[in-house]
Every structure is written in C-alpha cells, then in structure tokens.
C-alpha cells in the first residue's frame, strides 16, 4: 500500500514532486495496486473537449483491490460494521472474507438477472450493508452503478433512471429513519411506471412491510442469493471504463449524471484517504454520509476498503433516540476517525453539552468535516467538545465532480486553521481567478476557484451529454476546470472556501439548483412564476427562500405555502422543501426579463442597506412591496 506522508516537510517535497513530474508521481501511487495489465501511459488530457485519460490501457477490477488482495492478510478483519437505526437492533459485522462472499454472490445474482458489463444498475436503498454489497457487486461485473439517495421522490428517481437507461433496480421493502418507517419499494413502483428500460427489480427485505411484487419483473434478494455460487471472477476493466454515475445538481436544468471511471478514481480516493485521515491497522473509521452522496461512495465505501480499513455504515439519524446518538456510537465501536458534516455539528450544538456527558469519546483521534463551509463556532465546538482538544480536524473540500478530496489538511501532519480547508493535496493545482479569468497571483487574494491540471479522479463526462460537461465546467475559463466556488487564499497561502458563486445552494450539505426548485414550485396550479435564492441558516448553512407569484387565488397564504411545500417534496424530495415562501405581486426583473437575484438574495438575507441600483428594473416598485412583505427582520 502507498506510503503515507508523515511530516509537513515531506508534504512540501511530495507536493513539489507532484507538480514537476505528475506522471511519475501518480505512476508511483498506482504501482501499489493489483493491475491485470499495467498501463502504457499515465496521462493524456486536454480541458478543451475535455478529454482526460489516466493509466491508459491499464486493466484492473476495483473490487479485487478493495477485497481480494486483502484476504490473505486481513480475511478475518472486520470490513464493515453496520450500526442500525434502532440501537436495540443487533449490530452486524462483515469480515473481508464475508464481504468477498456476499459481493461475489450478488455479482452472480446480477448476472443471472441479465446484467452485463456497461449496463446501468440503479440502487435505491437505505443504509444497510446490502447497499455497499450491491455497489461492489456492480463494480465486480463491470456494471455502472447509479445510486439514488432514498430520500428523493419517485419523480426524481424516474428522471435519473430514464437519463441513464437503467435496466435493473435494486431496492428494499422499506427504510427506518428515526422513529419512522417508510415504504421504499412503492416509490420505485411509482417511478418505474414511466421507465420502460427497467426489466428487473431486486428487493431486499428489511422492514418486512408488505410489498407488491410484479410477476416476471420483481424478485427477492434472499431467494436470488440462494441460487448462486459464491465465487465470481472479477470482470477485467479498462482503466477508463465507467465505474459509476452519480447525479448532482447544477445551476441549470435537471441534475446531471457525473461519470467517474475506474483506474484514476481508485488511485486518487485511496491516496487522498490514507494521507488525509492517516488511518492505521486498528482504526475504526466512521463516515456518517449516506452512500447516496459522493462522500458515501468515495470515503465510506471505496477508499476505506481499498485501504483495508474497518468502515461503519450507520442507518440512523443524529437525533434518534436522542441527540447523544453519535457520541454513543463512537464509544460503542471505539471509533478512531469520525467524518461528518457541519450541519450535523451545528444541529447537535443546539442541544448543549448534556448529550455528550455520558460519552467518553476517548477513542477518537481524527475528526473530519465535509459538504459546506464550517463556521468557526462549529469548528471550535467540534474541536473542544468532541475531540477534547486532542484531535486534528480535517476540513475537506471537494465535489461530486472531483471524485475525491482536493483541499484539506493531512491529519496531524499539516496545519489546521478554523474554517479553512488549508492546502491542496499533492497533485492538485488550484488557481484563483477574477471574473475575467485572470489568475490572481500571490497571497491575500479572493476570487473564483479553478484547477489548472487534472487529478486522477476528475469527472470524465456527464452521462449522455458531453457538451453539457464541457459547458458546465470547462468553458467559463479557457483551459481551466471551474469549481463554481468562491475562494480566498490568505496571507499564509491557505485556502478558505467561501461558498458557491453560481445558482447552486447548499442546504445541509445537499446541493440544489435554484432552477430545479423553481421548476418544482411552478408545478403548483396557482403559481405563475417563482424565484428561489439561498439565505444564511443557523443549522442548515443555507436555507431556501422562495418568492412566488400566484394567480388570483382565493386560497389564503398559509394554505398556499403548505401546498407548494408538498409539491416540492413530491417532485424533488423532502430535502428541497423551501424554508420560507413569500407570495409577491411581481419579481424584480430587468427590461430584458432577467430576474435580478442579487436583490432577492439581499432581501432574503435581511439586508436592504445595499440593494444597489434598482432604477434599471422594469418596475422598481415591486422591490418596495417585496421588502414590506419580507419574512425576516430587515436591517435598513
Ligand atoms: C463532497 C461534496 C460540492 C460543494 C462544493 C462546495 C461545498 C464541500 C466543502 C464545501 C466549504 C468544504 N460534494 N463544499 N465541501 N465548502 N468547505 N469543506 O459535498 O458535490 O455534494 O457538493 O459543496 O460549495 O462546491 S457535493
């Protein structure tokens, strides 16, 4: 396995090396894996098309690297610990040997159900070990997995299934979430009505609630598993064969399917994981993200297994049975590495220190943060009360499109600084540009964050629409990958992510396009038009503020708000419900019809002292009415 950086000086040397000779640098990292055939060339790339290829003509299977190669030394080591929603339900543990058997068997089940290399398989499941097993089984046979977070609505699920022409869906009867249980299979049934490509559905029994199986289409996980053998030779994949698709929101249109490939993704997530988290052989690593998000793909599933570590899959929520759950689980499993989101930390902070009082938390060594900027207050609370002042916090900046963490401290090795993601990993070349694309050199600068050189796990395309990939990430600034984030490089050269500069909002670490939410709101019969912006929210980071124009409706505002909220939950999912809905007479538009979101953002923030010039608006008086009806105390 690749050697870990152990000192700050070594980090600096490795960084220099990775810039002066990227191909030699990454070839060295890739050498530690099992390849069925070595690559001919490390890298070919251009950011114009874009066309990016790593470890060209290398042949491998990522699951052989996640599982098989550990068996001789770590077969009996725990690979996965499953902590159920209800703390009274027994924990499940799978050793690497057991994981090997389960993955091989389910890979054979997929084959028996007609899945072939390159086919798309959609996974719509709660956080049970079978989700990770299904992910790995797809990778074992070269099927492309598309995991859809089980909180998305049937409508969102259908869009994703259709976009990638999925032939098989894996799901469960139901899911538990805190003290609730909900149907999952029925959401799949609703979705599939409009998805003619789906031929098979495999159902894992979890909550035992009654479900309807469609004859000839739907089969039970367990019955299928009883029919197959427990060996499955890994499909030999090209380094650039697709590994998975993961849908993510952007500033325009519907979510796009970010496509990641095999060799580069494997090398980068392993390298970043090992160096950032510094896990050791006896570590117990817990990432609280759902496998439905990129963090759950890269740093709950693939990277910990590549590293031969023990990874926890948690089915529940931070506040069930009460707000001490995370801390209880940390003590219960002696968690050494804990990786969560600022929104969870802020939410738990609001319960005070009492929920922490019965937990020792003395197994902890490293804390991680991901998904959104972590404010200083939350950073210090996390550091002092969870880490007891002894655990470095790795504030890890990355995106679905980057595949792996690009900017982060290395735990215990490089400095930390509250609210800073700090320094780029070796191989990562950030550049800050102004709005015209001029590079801002030196320190103490602020602008838009781009990357000027590819790293092995960079997005390759957006599924079925390469032009959209080019447009979105590679056309704003010529020759650069544009992240969509604003960024400051301080006087010491440390990076601080300032948040999105496009029409993407980040609600509790979940990415959402304002256009996507607007389209959902507009589905309500009485809504004529809407405009959505983000505003600062104490716990969620950003909240969703919707300004809506309604037809001459007789309904009262409260009824409208409830109905609109329900429409959004139905069309996208509960995570996209607006926090505030203001019914307005008009929206601030320019004479060319463009909504001036800047003004709406200011109103939503409660700051009307600097609205800027409103005289160019078609009807400046709408702004006065919006201010009068605003749902927050306004600072003049
Ligand atoms: C991993 C993930 C990506 C967006 C990204 C940022 C924001 C993520 C941090 C962060 C500040 C961080 N993928 N973001 N991590 N902002 N500090 N450490 O979240 O595709 O879902 O979202 O999230 O705006 O562009 S994501």
Coordinates of C-alpha atoms in Angstrom, one line a residue, residues 48-633:
X48 CA -10.9 21.9 -24.2
X49 CA -13.0 18.9 -25.2
X50 CA -12.5 17.9 -22.4
X51 CA -10.7 14.6 -22.8
X52 CA -9.0 13.2 -19.7
X53 CA -7.4 9.7 -19.5
X54 CA -5.4 8.2 -16.7
X55 CA -3.4 5.0 -16.7
X56 CA -4.1 4.4 -20.3
X57 CA -4.7 0.7 -21.3
X58 CA -4.3 -0.4 -17.7
X59 CA -6.6 -3.3 -16.9
X60 CA -8.0 -3.9 -13.4
X61 CA -11.0 -4.5 -11.3
X62 CA -11.5 -2.1 -8.4
X63 CA -13.2 -4.8 -6.2
X64 CA -10.2 -7.0 -6.5
X65 CA -8.3 -4.1 -4.9
X66 CA -11.0 -3.4 -2.3
X67 CA -11.4 -7.1 -1.3
X68 CA -9.5 -9.9 -2.8
X69 CA -6.0 -8.6 -2.3
X70 CA -6.7 -8.2 1.4
X71 CA -7.9 -11.7 2.0
X72 CA -4.5 -13.4 2.6
X73 CA -3.6 -10.9 5.3
X74 CA -6.9 -9.5 6.6
X75 CA -9.5 -12.1 5.7
X76 CA -10.8 -12.1 9.3
X77 CA -10.6 -8.4 9.8
X78 CA -13.9 -6.5 10.1
X79 CA -14.5 -4.7 6.9
X80 CA -18.0 -3.3 7.6
X81 CA -19.7 -2.6 10.9
X82 CA -23.4 -1.9 10.5
X83 CA -25.0 0.3 13.2
X84 CA -28.8 0.1 12.8
X85 CA -31.3 2.9 13.2
X86 CA -32.5 1.5 16.4
X87 CA -29.7 1.0 19.0
X88 CA -31.6 -2.1 20.3
X89 CA -31.3 -3.9 17.0
X90 CA -28.2 -6.1 16.8
X91 CA -25.1 -4.7 15.1
X92 CA -23.9 -6.6 12.0
X93 CA -20.3 -7.1 11.2
X94 CA -18.8 -8.4 8.0
X95 CA -15.2 -9.5 7.7
X96 CA -13.3 -9.1 4.5
X97 CA -13.9 -12.9 3.9
X98 CA -17.6 -12.4 4.4
X99 CA -17.7 -9.3 2.2
X100 CA -15.9 -11.3 -0.5
X101 CA -18.6 -14.0 -0.4
X102 CA -21.5 -11.6 -0.3
X103 CA -20.2 -9.4 -3.2
X104 CA -19.4 -12.4 -5.3
X105 CA -22.8 -13.9 -4.7
X106 CA -24.7 -10.7 -5.5
X107 CA -22.5 -10.2 -8.6
X108 CA -23.7 -13.6 -9.7
X109 CA -27.3 -12.6 -8.9
X110 CA -26.9 -9.5 -11.2
X111 CA -25.5 -11.8 -13.9
X112 CA -28.4 -14.2 -13.5
X113 CA -30.7 -11.3 -14.0
X114 CA -29.2 -10.4 -17.3
X115 CA -26.9 -7.6 -16.2
X116 CA -23.8 -7.2 -18.4
X117 CA -20.7 -5.1 -18.4
X118 CA -21.6 -1.5 -19.2
X119 CA -25.3 -1.9 -18.2
X120 CA -26.6 0.7 -15.8
X121 CA -28.0 -0.5 -12.4
X122 CA -29.8 1.9 -10.1
X123 CA -29.6 1.4 -6.4
X124 CA -32.3 3.0 -4.3
X125 CA -31.8 1.7 -0.8
X126 CA -31.5 2.6 2.9
X127 CA -28.1 2.5 4.6
X128 CA -27.8 -1.3 5.1
X129 CA -24.7 -3.4 4.2
X130 CA -26.5 -4.7 1.2
X131 CA -26.2 -1.3 -0.4
X132 CA -22.4 -1.4 -0.2
X133 CA -22.5 -5.0 -1.3
X134 CA -24.7 -4.1 -4.4
X135 CA -22.3 -1.2 -5.2
X136 CA -19.3 -3.5 -5.2
X137 CA -21.2 -6.3 -7.0
X138 CA -21.8 -3.9 -9.9
X139 CA -18.2 -3.0 -10.0
X140 CA -17.2 -6.6 -9.9
X141 CA -19.0 -7.4 -13.1
X142 CA -18.4 -4.0 -14.8
X143 CA -22.0 -2.7 -14.5
X144 CA -22.2 1.0 -13.9
X145 CA -23.9 1.8 -10.7
X146 CA -26.1 4.8 -10.2
X147 CA -27.0 5.2 -6.5
X148 CA -30.0 7.4 -5.9
X149 CA -30.4 8.7 -2.3
X150 CA -33.5 7.1 -0.9
X151 CA -34.9 10.5 0.2
X152 CA -35.5 11.5 -3.4
X153 CA -39.1 11.3 -4.7
X154 CA -40.4 8.8 -7.3
X155 CA -40.3 11.6 -9.8
X156 CA -36.6 12.4 -9.2
X157 CA -35.9 8.7 -9.2
X158 CA -37.7 8.2 -12.5
X159 CA -35.7 11.1 -14.1
X160 CA -32.4 9.5 -13.1
X161 CA -33.4 6.0 -14.3
X162 CA -34.5 7.4 -17.6
X163 CA -31.5 9.6 -18.2
X164 CA -29.1 6.6 -17.9
X165 CA -31.5 3.9 -19.3
X166 CA -31.3 1.7 -16.3
X167 CA -32.2 -2.0 -16.9
X168 CA -32.2 -3.2 -13.3
X169 CA -33.1 -1.5 -10.0
X170 CA -32.1 -2.8 -6.5
X171 CA -34.2 -1.6 -3.7
X172 CA -35.7 -2.6 -0.3
X173 CA -39.2 -3.0 1.0
X174 CA -38.8 -0.1 3.4
X175 CA -36.5 2.0 5.4
X176 CA -36.3 3.2 9.0
X177 CA -35.5 6.8 9.8
X178 CA -35.5 7.7 13.5
X179 CA -38.9 6.7 14.9
X180 CA -40.5 6.4 11.5
X181 CA -40.5 3.7 8.9
X182 CA -41.3 4.4 5.3
X183 CA -42.0 2.5 2.1
X184 CA -39.2 2.4 -0.5
X185 CA -40.4 -0.3 -2.9
X186 CA -43.6 1.6 -3.5
X187 CA -41.6 4.7 -4.6
X188 CA -39.7 2.5 -7.0
X189 CA -43.0 1.1 -8.3
X190 CA -44.3 4.6 -8.9
X191 CA -41.1 5.7 -10.7
X192 CA -41.0 2.6 -13.0
X193 CA -44.4 3.3 -14.4
X194 CA -42.6 5.8 -16.7
X195 CA -39.4 3.9 -17.2
X196 CA -39.7 1.3 -20.0
X197 CA -36.0 0.3 -19.8
X198 CA -36.3 -1.3 -16.4
X199 CA -36.7 -5.1 -16.8
X200 CA -35.9 -6.3 -13.3
X201 CA -36.2 -5.2 -9.7
X202 CA -34.4 -6.9 -6.8
X203 CA -36.0 -6.3 -3.4
X204 CA -34.1 -6.7 -0.2
X205 CA -36.3 -7.4 2.8
X206 CA -35.5 -5.0 5.6
X207 CA -38.6 -3.6 7.4
X208 CA -40.8 -6.6 6.5
X209 CA -43.6 -4.3 5.5
X210 CA -45.9 -5.8 2.8
X211 CA -44.9 -5.0 -0.8
X212 CA -46.3 -5.9 -4.1
X213 CA -44.0 -8.0 -6.4
X214 CA -44.7 -7.7 -10.1
X215 CA -44.6 -11.1 -11.7
X216 CA -41.7 -11.6 -14.0
X217 CA -40.1 -8.3 -13.0
X218 CA -39.6 -8.3 -9.3
X219 CA -37.5 -10.8 -7.3
X220 CA -36.4 -11.1 -3.7
X221 CA -32.8 -10.5 -2.8
X222 CA -32.5 -13.5 -0.5
X223 CA -34.1 -16.0 -2.9
X224 CA -31.8 -14.9 -5.7
X225 CA -28.8 -15.2 -3.3
X226 CA -29.7 -18.8 -2.6
X227 CA -29.5 -19.8 -6.2
X228 CA -25.9 -18.7 -6.9
X229 CA -22.4 -19.8 -6.3
X230 CA -20.1 -17.8 -4.0
X231 CA -17.3 -17.2 -6.5
X232 CA -17.4 -14.6 -9.3
X233 CA -14.3 -13.8 -11.3
X234 CA -13.9 -10.1 -11.5
X235 CA -14.6 -8.6 -14.9
X236 CA -11.4 -7.1 -16.3
X237 CA -12.0 -3.4 -16.8
X238 CA -10.1 -0.8 -18.7
X239 CA -8.7 1.9 -16.6
X240 CA -11.1 4.4 -18.4
X241 CA -14.2 2.1 -18.3
X242 CA -17.0 3.8 -16.4
X243 CA -17.3 2.8 -12.7
X244 CA -20.4 4.8 -11.7
X245 CA -22.8 7.7 -12.4
X246 CA -23.9 10.0 -9.6
X247 CA -26.5 12.7 -10.3
X248 CA -25.8 16.1 -8.9
X249 CA -27.5 19.5 -9.2
X250 CA -26.1 22.4 -11.1
X251 CA -27.1 25.9 -11.8
X252 CA -29.2 25.0 -14.8
X253 CA -31.8 22.4 -15.7
X254 CA -32.2 18.9 -14.3
X255 CA -29.4 17.1 -12.3
X256 CA -26.6 15.7 -14.4
X257 CA -25.1 12.3 -14.2
X258 CA -21.4 12.8 -13.2
X259 CA -19.4 10.0 -14.7
X260 CA -16.4 8.5 -12.9
X261 CA -14.1 5.9 -14.4
X262 CA -12.1 3.1 -12.8
X263 CA -8.3 3.3 -12.5
X264 CA -7.8 7.0 -11.7
X265 CA -10.7 7.1 -9.3
X266 CA -9.3 4.1 -7.4
X267 CA -5.8 5.6 -7.2
X268 CA -7.0 9.0 -6.1
X269 CA -9.5 8.1 -3.5
X270 CA -7.1 5.7 -1.8
X271 CA -4.2 8.2 -1.9
X272 CA -6.3 11.0 -0.5
X273 CA -8.0 8.9 2.1
X274 CA -4.7 7.4 3.5
X275 CA -3.0 10.8 3.6
X276 CA -5.8 12.9 4.9
X277 CA -7.2 10.6 7.6
X278 CA -3.9 8.7 8.4
X279 CA -5.8 5.5 9.3
X280 CA -3.9 2.7 10.9
X281 CA -4.4 -1.0 11.0
X282 CA -6.5 -0.9 14.2
X283 CA -8.5 2.2 13.3
X284 CA -12.3 2.2 13.2
X285 CA -13.4 4.8 10.7
X286 CA -16.9 6.3 10.6
X287 CA -18.2 8.5 7.8
X288 CA -21.8 9.5 8.5
X289 CA -22.7 10.4 4.9
X290 CA -25.3 8.4 3.0
X291 CA -24.0 6.2 0.2
X292 CA -26.4 8.2 -2.0
X293 CA -23.9 11.1 -2.0
X294 CA -20.4 11.2 -3.3
X295 CA -18.9 11.2 0.2
X296 CA -20.6 7.8 0.8
X297 CA -19.2 6.5 -2.5
X298 CA -15.6 7.6 -2.1
X299 CA -15.0 7.8 1.7
X300 CA -17.4 5.4 3.2
X301 CA -17.2 2.6 0.6
X302 CA -14.3 2.6 -1.9
X303 CA -11.4 4.3 -0.1
X304 CA -11.7 2.6 3.3
X305 CA -12.0 -0.8 1.7
X306 CA -9.1 -0.1 -0.7
X307 CA -7.1 0.8 2.5
X308 CA -8.2 -2.4 4.2
X309 CA -9.8 -0.4 7.0
X310 CA -12.9 -1.0 9.1
X311 CA -15.8 1.2 8.0
X312 CA -19.1 1.9 9.7
X313 CA -22.4 2.1 7.9
X314 CA -24.9 4.0 10.1
X315 CA -28.5 3.6 9.2
X316 CA -30.0 6.2 11.6
X317 CA -30.0 9.9 12.2
X318 CA -28.1 12.0 14.7
X319 CA -31.0 12.7 16.9
X320 CA -32.6 9.3 17.4
X321 CA -33.3 8.1 20.0
X322 CA -31.8 11.4 21.2
X323 CA -29.0 13.9 20.4
X324 CA -26.4 11.7 22.1
X325 CA -26.6 9.0 19.4
X326 CA -23.4 9.9 17.5
X327 CA -21.4 10.0 20.8
X328 CA -22.9 6.7 22.0
X329 CA -22.0 5.1 18.7
X330 CA -18.4 6.4 18.9
X331 CA -18.0 4.8 22.4
X332 CA -19.8 1.6 21.4
X333 CA -17.5 0.9 18.5
X334 CA -14.3 2.7 19.7
X335 CA -14.4 5.0 16.7
X336 CA -11.0 6.5 15.9
X337 CA -11.8 8.5 12.8
X338 CA -15.1 10.4 12.6
X339 CA -16.1 12.3 9.4
X340 CA -19.4 14.3 9.3
X341 CA -21.0 17.5 8.0
X342 CA -21.1 20.9 9.6
X343 CA -24.9 20.9 9.5
X344 CA -24.9 17.9 11.8
X345 CA -22.4 19.5 14.2
X346 CA -24.5 22.8 14.3
X347 CA -27.7 20.8 14.9
X348 CA -26.1 18.9 17.8
X349 CA -24.6 22.0 19.2
X350 CA -28.1 23.4 19.7
X351 CA -28.7 20.6 22.3
X352 CA -26.0 21.9 24.5
X353 CA -23.3 19.8 26.2
X354 CA -25.6 17.5 28.1
X355 CA -25.9 14.8 25.4
X356 CA -22.1 14.5 25.5
X357 CA -21.8 14.0 29.2
X358 CA -22.3 10.2 29.2
X359 CA -19.7 9.5 26.5
X360 CA -16.0 9.3 26.9
X361 CA -15.1 9.9 23.3
X362 CA -11.6 8.9 24.2
X363 CA -11.1 6.5 21.2
X364 CA -11.2 9.5 18.8
X365 CA -8.0 10.5 17.0
X366 CA -9.1 12.4 13.9
X367 CA -12.2 14.5 13.1
X368 CA -13.4 15.4 9.6
X369 CA -15.8 17.9 8.1
X370 CA -17.3 17.9 4.6
X371 CA -20.0 19.3 2.4
X372 CA -20.1 23.0 3.2
X373 CA -18.0 25.7 4.9
X374 CA -17.6 25.0 8.6
X375 CA -18.1 28.2 10.6
X376 CA -15.6 29.0 13.3
X377 CA -18.0 28.4 16.2
X378 CA -18.9 25.0 15.0
X379 CA -15.2 24.2 14.3
X380 CA -14.3 25.1 17.9
X381 CA -17.2 23.2 19.4
X382 CA -16.2 20.1 17.4
X383 CA -12.6 20.5 18.3
X384 CA -13.1 21.2 22.0
X385 CA -16.2 19.1 23.0
X386 CA -16.0 16.2 20.6
X387 CA -12.2 16.0 20.0
X388 CA -11.4 17.2 23.6
X389 CA -8.8 19.4 22.1
X390 CA -6.7 16.4 21.0
X391 CA -7.9 15.6 17.5
X392 CA -7.0 17.5 14.4
X393 CA -9.9 18.5 12.2
X394 CA -9.6 17.8 8.5
X395 CA -11.9 20.3 6.7
X396 CA -12.1 18.5 3.4
X397 CA -13.1 20.5 0.3
X398 CA -14.2 18.6 -2.8
X399 CA -17.2 18.0 -5.1
X400 CA -19.1 15.2 -6.7
X401 CA -17.2 16.1 -9.9
X402 CA -13.8 15.9 -8.3
X403 CA -14.4 12.3 -7.1
X404 CA -12.0 12.8 -4.2
X405 CA -10.9 15.5 -1.7
X406 CA -8.7 18.1 -3.3
X407 CA -8.0 20.6 -0.5
X408 CA -7.6 19.5 3.1
X409 CA -5.2 19.3 6.0
X410 CA -3.4 15.9 6.4
X411 CA -4.4 14.9 10.0
X412 CA -1.7 15.6 12.4
X413 CA 0.8 16.4 9.6
X414 CA -0.1 19.8 8.1
X415 CA -1.5 22.8 10.0
X416 CA -5.2 23.3 10.6
X417 CA -6.9 26.7 10.7
X418 CA -10.6 27.1 11.7
X419 CA -12.9 27.5 8.7
X420 CA -10.0 26.8 6.2
X421 CA -9.7 23.8 4.0
X422 CA -6.0 24.9 4.1
X423 CA -3.7 23.3 1.4
X424 CA -4.1 21.4 -1.8
X425 CA -3.2 17.7 -1.8
X426 CA -0.1 16.7 -3.9
X427 CA -1.2 16.5 -7.5
X428 CA -3.8 19.2 -7.1
X429 CA -3.2 22.6 -8.7
X430 CA -5.7 25.2 -7.6
X431 CA -5.8 28.6 -9.2
X432 CA -7.9 31.6 -8.2
X433 CA -9.2 33.8 -11.0
X434 CA -11.1 37.1 -11.2
X435 CA -14.4 37.2 -13.2
X436 CA -12.5 37.8 -16.4
X437 CA -10.4 34.7 -15.9
X438 CA -7.1 36.5 -14.9
X439 CA -5.1 34.5 -12.5
X440 CA -4.8 36.2 -9.1
X441 CA -1.2 35.5 -8.1
X442 CA 0.3 35.6 -4.6
X443 CA -1.4 35.5 -1.3
X444 CA -4.3 37.6 0.2
X445 CA -6.5 37.2 -2.9
X446 CA -10.1 36.3 -3.4
X447 CA -11.9 35.1 -6.5
X448 CA -13.2 32.0 -8.2
X449 CA -11.6 28.7 -7.6
X450 CA -10.4 26.7 -10.6
X451 CA -8.0 23.8 -11.2
X452 CA -5.4 24.1 -13.9
X453 CA -4.2 20.5 -14.1
X454 CA -6.2 17.2 -13.9
X455 CA -6.0 14.8 -11.0
X456 CA -6.8 11.1 -11.4
X457 CA -10.4 11.2 -10.2
X458 CA -11.7 14.2 -12.1
X459 CA -15.1 13.9 -13.8
X460 CA -14.8 12.5 -17.3
X461 CA -18.2 13.4 -18.7
X462 CA -21.8 14.0 -17.8
X463 CA -23.7 10.9 -18.9
X464 CA -25.1 11.0 -22.4
X465 CA -24.2 14.7 -22.8
X466 CA -20.6 15.5 -23.1
X467 CA -21.3 19.0 -24.3
X468 CA -23.0 19.8 -21.0
X469 CA -19.9 18.7 -19.2
X470 CA -17.7 21.0 -21.3
X471 CA -20.2 23.9 -20.9
X472 CA -20.6 23.5 -17.2
X473 CA -17.0 23.0 -16.0
X474 CA -14.6 23.8 -18.8
X475 CA -15.9 26.7 -20.8
X476 CA -16.2 29.5 -18.2
X477 CA -12.4 30.0 -18.1
X478 CA -10.4 28.7 -21.0
X479 CA -8.1 25.8 -20.1
X480 CA -9.4 25.6 -16.6
X481 CA -11.8 23.4 -14.6
X482 CA -14.2 25.7 -12.8
X483 CA -15.5 24.6 -9.5
X484 CA -18.3 27.1 -9.0
X485 CA -16.9 28.1 -5.6
X486 CA -15.6 31.4 -4.4
X487 CA -12.3 31.1 -2.6
X488 CA -9.8 33.2 -0.6
X489 CA -6.1 32.4 -0.3
X490 CA -4.9 34.1 2.8
X491 CA -1.6 35.7 3.8
X492 CA -0.1 32.3 4.6
X493 CA -1.3 30.6 1.4
X494 CA -4.2 28.7 3.0
X495 CA -7.4 28.2 1.1
X496 CA -10.8 29.2 2.5
X497 CA -13.9 28.2 0.6
X498 CA -16.4 31.0 0.5
X499 CA -19.4 29.1 -1.0
X500 CA -21.0 28.9 -4.4
X501 CA -20.8 31.8 -6.9
X502 CA -23.4 30.2 -9.2
X503 CA -27.1 29.5 -8.7
X504 CA -26.5 26.4 -6.6
X505 CA -27.4 26.4 -3.0
X506 CA -26.1 24.1 -0.3
X507 CA -28.7 23.1 2.2
X508 CA -27.4 20.9 5.0
X509 CA -24.6 19.9 2.7
X510 CA -27.0 18.9 -0.1
X511 CA -26.5 20.6 -3.4
X512 CA -29.6 22.0 -5.0
X513 CA -30.1 24.1 -8.1
X514 CA -32.3 27.2 -7.6
X515 CA -33.8 26.5 -11.1
X516 CA -34.6 22.9 -10.1
X517 CA -36.6 24.1 -7.0
X518 CA -38.3 26.8 -9.1
X519 CA -39.4 24.3 -11.7
X520 CA -40.9 22.2 -8.9
X521 CA -42.7 25.1 -7.3
X522 CA -44.1 26.2 -10.7
X523 CA -45.9 22.8 -10.9
X524 CA -48.4 24.1 -8.4
X525 CA -51.5 25.1 -10.3
X526 CA -51.8 28.6 -8.7
X527 CA -48.1 29.5 -9.2
X528 CA -47.3 31.7 -12.2
X529 CA -43.7 32.3 -11.6
X530 CA -41.1 31.9 -8.8
X531 CA -37.6 32.8 -7.9
X532 CA -35.5 30.9 -5.4
X533 CA -32.4 32.0 -3.5
X534 CA -30.4 30.8 -0.6
X535 CA -30.0 32.7 2.7
X536 CA -27.9 32.1 5.7
X537 CA -29.5 29.5 8.1
X538 CA -28.1 28.8 11.5
X539 CA -28.2 25.0 11.2
X540 CA -28.6 24.1 7.6
X541 CA -25.9 26.5 6.4
X542 CA -28.2 27.8 3.8
X543 CA -32.0 27.8 3.7
X544 CA -34.3 28.0 0.7
X545 CA -36.2 31.2 0.3
X546 CA -38.9 31.2 -2.4
X547 CA -40.6 34.3 -3.9
X548 CA -43.7 33.2 -5.7
X549 CA -46.3 35.0 -7.8
X550 CA -49.7 33.3 -7.6
X551 CA -52.8 33.6 -9.8
X552 CA -55.7 35.5 -8.4
X553 CA -56.3 32.7 -6.0
X554 CA -58.9 32.6 -3.2
X555 CA -56.6 30.5 -1.0
X556 CA -55.0 32.1 1.9
X557 CA -51.3 32.4 2.1
X558 CA -50.8 29.7 4.7
X559 CA -52.7 27.1 2.6
X560 CA -50.6 28.1 -0.5
X561 CA -47.4 27.7 1.5
X562 CA -48.3 24.2 2.7
X563 CA -49.4 23.1 -0.8
X564 CA -46.3 24.5 -2.5
X565 CA -44.1 22.8 0.1
X566 CA -45.9 19.5 -0.6
X567 CA -45.5 19.9 -4.4
X568 CA -41.7 20.4 -4.0
X569 CA -41.4 17.4 -1.7
X570 CA -43.3 15.3 -4.2
X571 CA -41.4 16.4 -7.2
X572 CA -37.8 16.5 -5.8
X573 CA -38.0 15.2 -2.3
X574 CA -38.3 16.5 1.3
X575 CA -34.7 17.9 1.3
X576 CA -35.8 20.5 -1.2
X577 CA -38.7 22.0 0.8
X578 CA -38.4 25.8 0.9
X579 CA -37.9 27.2 4.4
X580 CA -39.6 30.4 3.6
X581 CA -42.2 31.1 0.9
X582 CA -43.2 34.7 0.3
X583 CA -46.1 35.4 -2.1
X584 CA -45.3 38.5 -4.1
X585 CA -47.0 40.7 -6.7
X586 CA -44.0 40.7 -9.0
X587 CA -40.4 39.8 -9.2
X588 CA -37.5 42.3 -9.8
X589 CA -36.8 42.0 -13.5
X590 CA -34.7 43.9 -15.9
X591 CA -36.2 45.3 -19.1
X592 CA -34.9 42.2 -20.8
X593 CA -36.9 40.0 -18.4
X594 CA -34.0 38.7 -16.4
X595 CA -34.7 38.2 -12.7
X596 CA -32.3 40.2 -10.5
X597 CA -31.4 37.6 -8.0
X598 CA -28.9 39.8 -6.3
X599 CA -31.8 41.9 -5.0
X600 CA -33.8 38.9 -3.8
X601 CA -30.7 37.5 -2.1
X602 CA -30.3 40.7 -0.2
X603 CA -33.9 40.7 0.9
X604 CA -33.7 37.0 1.9
X605 CA -30.6 37.8 4.0
X606 CA -32.5 40.6 5.7
X607 CA -30.0 43.2 4.4
X608 CA -31.6 46.0 2.4
X609 CA -28.9 48.6 3.1
X610 CA -27.2 47.9 -0.2
X611 CA -29.7 46.8 -2.8
X612 CA -27.7 48.6 -5.5
X613 CA -29.2 50.4 -8.4
X614 CA -32.8 49.3 -8.9
X615 CA -33.7 52.0 -11.5
X616 CA -33.0 49.8 -14.4
X617 CA -35.8 47.5 -13.3
X618 CA -38.9 47.2 -15.4
X619 CA -40.9 48.1 -12.3
X620 CA -38.8 49.3 -9.4
X621 CA -41.9 49.5 -7.1
X622 CA -42.1 45.7 -6.8
X623 CA -39.0 45.8 -4.8
X624 CA -40.6 48.1 -2.2
X625 CA -43.5 45.6 -1.9
X626 CA -41.2 42.7 -1.6
X627 CA -39.3 44.4 1.2
X628 CA -42.6 45.2 3.0
X629 CA -43.7 41.6 2.9
X630 CA -40.3 40.0 3.6
X631 CA -40.3 37.2 6.1
X632 CA -37.3 38.2 8.1
X633 CA -36.4 41.3 10.2

